Coordinates of C-alpha atoms in Angstrom, one line a residue:
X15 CA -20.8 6.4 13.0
X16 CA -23.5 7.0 15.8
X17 CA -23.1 10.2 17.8
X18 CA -25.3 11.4 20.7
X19 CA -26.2 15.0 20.4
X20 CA -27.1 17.3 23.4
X21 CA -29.0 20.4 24.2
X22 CA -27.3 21.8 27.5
X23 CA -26.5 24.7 29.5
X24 CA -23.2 27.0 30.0
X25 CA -22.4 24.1 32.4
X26 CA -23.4 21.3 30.4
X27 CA -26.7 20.0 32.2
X28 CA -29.2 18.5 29.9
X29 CA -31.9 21.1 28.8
X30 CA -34.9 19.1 27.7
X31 CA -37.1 22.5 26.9
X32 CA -34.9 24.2 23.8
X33 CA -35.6 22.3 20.8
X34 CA -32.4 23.2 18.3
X35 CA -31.9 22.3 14.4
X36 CA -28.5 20.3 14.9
X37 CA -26.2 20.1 11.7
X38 CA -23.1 18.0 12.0
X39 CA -19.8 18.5 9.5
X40 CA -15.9 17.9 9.7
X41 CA -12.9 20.1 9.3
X42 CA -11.0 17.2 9.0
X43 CA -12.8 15.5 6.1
X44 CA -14.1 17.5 3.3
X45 CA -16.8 14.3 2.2
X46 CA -18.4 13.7 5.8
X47 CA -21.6 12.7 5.0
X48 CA -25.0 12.9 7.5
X49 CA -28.5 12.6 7.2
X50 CA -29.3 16.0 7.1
X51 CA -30.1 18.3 9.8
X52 CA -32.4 17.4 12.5
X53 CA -34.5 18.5 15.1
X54 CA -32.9 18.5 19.3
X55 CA -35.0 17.9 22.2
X56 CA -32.7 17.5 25.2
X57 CA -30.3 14.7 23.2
X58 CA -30.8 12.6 20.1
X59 CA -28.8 10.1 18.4
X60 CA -27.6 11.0 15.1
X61 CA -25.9 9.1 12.4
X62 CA -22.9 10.2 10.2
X63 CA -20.1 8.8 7.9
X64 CA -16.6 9.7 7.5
X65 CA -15.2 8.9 4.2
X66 CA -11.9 10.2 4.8
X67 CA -9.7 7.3 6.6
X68 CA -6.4 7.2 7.9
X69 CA -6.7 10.4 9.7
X70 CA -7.8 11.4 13.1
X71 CA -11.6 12.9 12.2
X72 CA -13.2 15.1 14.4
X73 CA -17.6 16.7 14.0
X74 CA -18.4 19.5 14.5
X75 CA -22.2 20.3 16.0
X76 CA -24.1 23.5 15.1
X77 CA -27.1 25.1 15.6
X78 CA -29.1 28.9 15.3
X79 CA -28.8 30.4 18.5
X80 CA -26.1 28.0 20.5
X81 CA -22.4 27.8 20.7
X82 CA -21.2 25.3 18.3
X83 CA -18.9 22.2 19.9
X84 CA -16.1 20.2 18.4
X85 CA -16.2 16.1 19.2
X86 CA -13.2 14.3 20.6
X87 CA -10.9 13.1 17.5
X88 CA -11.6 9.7 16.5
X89 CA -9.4 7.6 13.8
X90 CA -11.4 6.3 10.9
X91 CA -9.5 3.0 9.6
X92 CA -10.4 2.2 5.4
X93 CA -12.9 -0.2 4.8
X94 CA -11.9 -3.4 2.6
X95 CA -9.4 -3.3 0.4
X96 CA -11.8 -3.0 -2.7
X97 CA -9.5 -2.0 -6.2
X98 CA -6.2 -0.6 -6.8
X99 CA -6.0 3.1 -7.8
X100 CA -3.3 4.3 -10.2
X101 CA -1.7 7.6 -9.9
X102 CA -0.6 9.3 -12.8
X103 CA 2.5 11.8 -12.6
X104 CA 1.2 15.1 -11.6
X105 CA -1.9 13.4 -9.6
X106 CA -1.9 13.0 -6.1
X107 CA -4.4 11.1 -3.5
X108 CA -7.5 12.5 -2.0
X109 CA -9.0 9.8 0.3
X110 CA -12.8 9.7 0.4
X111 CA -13.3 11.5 -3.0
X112 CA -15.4 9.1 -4.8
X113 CA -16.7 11.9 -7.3
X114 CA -13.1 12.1 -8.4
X115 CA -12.3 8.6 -8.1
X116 CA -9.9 9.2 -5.4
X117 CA -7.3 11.6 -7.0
X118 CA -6.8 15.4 -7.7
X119 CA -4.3 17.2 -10.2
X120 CA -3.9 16.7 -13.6
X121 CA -1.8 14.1 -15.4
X122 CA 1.6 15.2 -16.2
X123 CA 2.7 14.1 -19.7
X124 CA 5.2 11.8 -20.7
X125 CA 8.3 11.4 -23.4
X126 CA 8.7 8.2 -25.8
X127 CA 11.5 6.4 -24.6
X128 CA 12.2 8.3 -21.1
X129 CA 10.9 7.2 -17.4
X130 CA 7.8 8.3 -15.9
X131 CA 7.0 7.5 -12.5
X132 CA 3.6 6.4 -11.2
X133 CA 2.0 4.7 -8.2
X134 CA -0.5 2.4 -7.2
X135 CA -2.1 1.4 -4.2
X136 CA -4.5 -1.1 -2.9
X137 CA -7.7 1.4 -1.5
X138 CA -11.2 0.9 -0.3
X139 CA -14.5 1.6 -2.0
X140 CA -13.6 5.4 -1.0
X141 CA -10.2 5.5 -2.1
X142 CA -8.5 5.3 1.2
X143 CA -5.1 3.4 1.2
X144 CA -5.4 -0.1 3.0
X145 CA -2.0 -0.8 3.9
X146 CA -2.4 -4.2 5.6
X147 CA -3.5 -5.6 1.9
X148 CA -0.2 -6.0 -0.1
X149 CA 0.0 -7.7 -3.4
X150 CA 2.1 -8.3 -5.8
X151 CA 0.7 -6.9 -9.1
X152 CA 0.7 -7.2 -12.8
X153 CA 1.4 -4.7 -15.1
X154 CA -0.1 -3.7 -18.6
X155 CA -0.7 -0.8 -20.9
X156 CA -3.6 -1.5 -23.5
X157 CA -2.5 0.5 -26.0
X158 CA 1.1 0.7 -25.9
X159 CA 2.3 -3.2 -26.6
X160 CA 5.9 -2.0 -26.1
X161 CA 6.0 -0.4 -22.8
X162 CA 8.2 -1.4 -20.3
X163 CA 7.9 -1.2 -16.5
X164 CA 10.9 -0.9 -13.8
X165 CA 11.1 -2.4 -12.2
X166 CA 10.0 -5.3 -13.6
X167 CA 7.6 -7.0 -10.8
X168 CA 6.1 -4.4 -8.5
X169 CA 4.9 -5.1 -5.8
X170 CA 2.7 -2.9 -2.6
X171 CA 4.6 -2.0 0.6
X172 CA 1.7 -1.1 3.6
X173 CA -0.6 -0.8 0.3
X174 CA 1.4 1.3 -1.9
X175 CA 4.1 1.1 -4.6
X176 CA 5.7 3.1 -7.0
X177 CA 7.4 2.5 -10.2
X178 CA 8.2 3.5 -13.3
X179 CA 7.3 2.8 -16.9
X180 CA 8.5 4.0 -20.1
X181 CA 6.2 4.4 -23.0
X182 CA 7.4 3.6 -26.9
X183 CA 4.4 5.2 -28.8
X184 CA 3.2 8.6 -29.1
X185 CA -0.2 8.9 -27.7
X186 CA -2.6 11.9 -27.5
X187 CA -5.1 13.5 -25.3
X188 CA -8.3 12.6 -24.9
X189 CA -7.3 8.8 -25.7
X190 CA -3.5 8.8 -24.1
X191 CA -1.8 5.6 -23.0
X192 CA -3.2 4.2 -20.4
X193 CA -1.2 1.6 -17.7
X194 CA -3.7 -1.2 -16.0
X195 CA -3.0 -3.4 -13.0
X196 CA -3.9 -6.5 -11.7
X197 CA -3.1 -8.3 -8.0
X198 CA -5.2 -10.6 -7.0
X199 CA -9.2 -10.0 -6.8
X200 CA -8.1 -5.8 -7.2
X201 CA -7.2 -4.2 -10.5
X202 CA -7.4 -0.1 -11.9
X203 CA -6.4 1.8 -15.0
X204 CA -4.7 5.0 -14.5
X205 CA -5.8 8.4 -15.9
X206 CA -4.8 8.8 -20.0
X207 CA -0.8 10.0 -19.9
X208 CA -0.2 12.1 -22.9
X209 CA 2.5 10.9 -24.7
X210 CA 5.0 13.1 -26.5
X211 CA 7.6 12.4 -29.3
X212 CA 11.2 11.6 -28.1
X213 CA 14.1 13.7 -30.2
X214 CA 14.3 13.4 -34.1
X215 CA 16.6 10.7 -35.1
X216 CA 16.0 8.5 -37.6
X217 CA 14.8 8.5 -41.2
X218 CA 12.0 6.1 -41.6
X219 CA 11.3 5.3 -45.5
X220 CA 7.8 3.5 -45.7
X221 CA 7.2 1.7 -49.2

């Protein structure tokens, strides 16, 4: 995003004889992204990226020796719809964080036989929901052959859906279970969901 920076007085003329060190960042997303900062003769374009979307973003300009000055809010839309991020319980969205593949929190864990709840959604290369993308998606875990999902088809609603799925086999940390899914050219695997023993039961007499 291009944004024209200027050097001006208490009244907001141009000053083309104070040279200033211009930094831009956001209070509104915590992955804004520039150039670095750069040297103000008068004005100057500058370019910087928002990674956050689906949010009203504003810049902030700043320099050593002049009062500091807020841009007019501008909504940043995703990009294209890129993969489908799977949310664990316990794990919750964070738009634009790439280091983190798009999440924060920590997976809650799970019981053998009981619901856990989970959700996907269709997101950009920055993990920001695209909710004009909706698929009907496909449901798997790779190591737990007897999982079952409910409901049974899930499908996105303005790029998100939840569900539930209920695991049959005890899996530990670091390897977990792990739910993958599939809708059209988009598919994700979810964080590894400990999975704990349901109640004692049965006797089970191997030979």
């Amino acid at each position: 995003y291009n944004v024209t920076v200027r050097v001006t007085d208490m009244y907001w003329n141009l000053v083309s004889t104070a040279p200033a060190a211009v930094s831009l960042s956001s209070a509104t997303d915590p992955y804004f992204a520039f150039g670095g900062a750069a040297n103000v003769t008068g004005s100057k374009l500058m370019s910087a990226a928002f990674k956050r979307a689906n949010i009203s973003n504003t810049m902030t300009a700043s320099a050593a020796g002049f009062s500091s000055d807020v841009s007019t809010p501008v909504y940043t839309n995703p990009n294209v719809p890129t993969k489908l991020l799977l949310l664990a319980g316990g794990e919750s969205p964070d738009e634009g964080n790439q280091p983190m593949l798009g999440k924060s929190g920590t997976p809650s864990s799970a019981t053998a036989g009981a619901a856990y709840g989970m959700k996907a959604r269709i997101v950009d290369d920055w993990f920001n929901k695209v909710p004009n993308a909706d698929r009907s998606l496909n449901m798997s875990s790779s190591n737990d052959p007897y999982a079952v999902f409910v409901p049974a088809a899930v499908s996105t609603l303005q790029g998100e859906a939840t569900f539930n799925v209920v695991f049959k086999q005890k899996k530990d940390l670091p390897s977990g279970a792990l739910v993958s899914a599939s809708g059209g050219p988009y598919g994700g695997t979810s964080s590894p969901v400990e999975v704990k023993p349901a109640p004692a039961k049965h006797l089970l007499l191997v030979l």
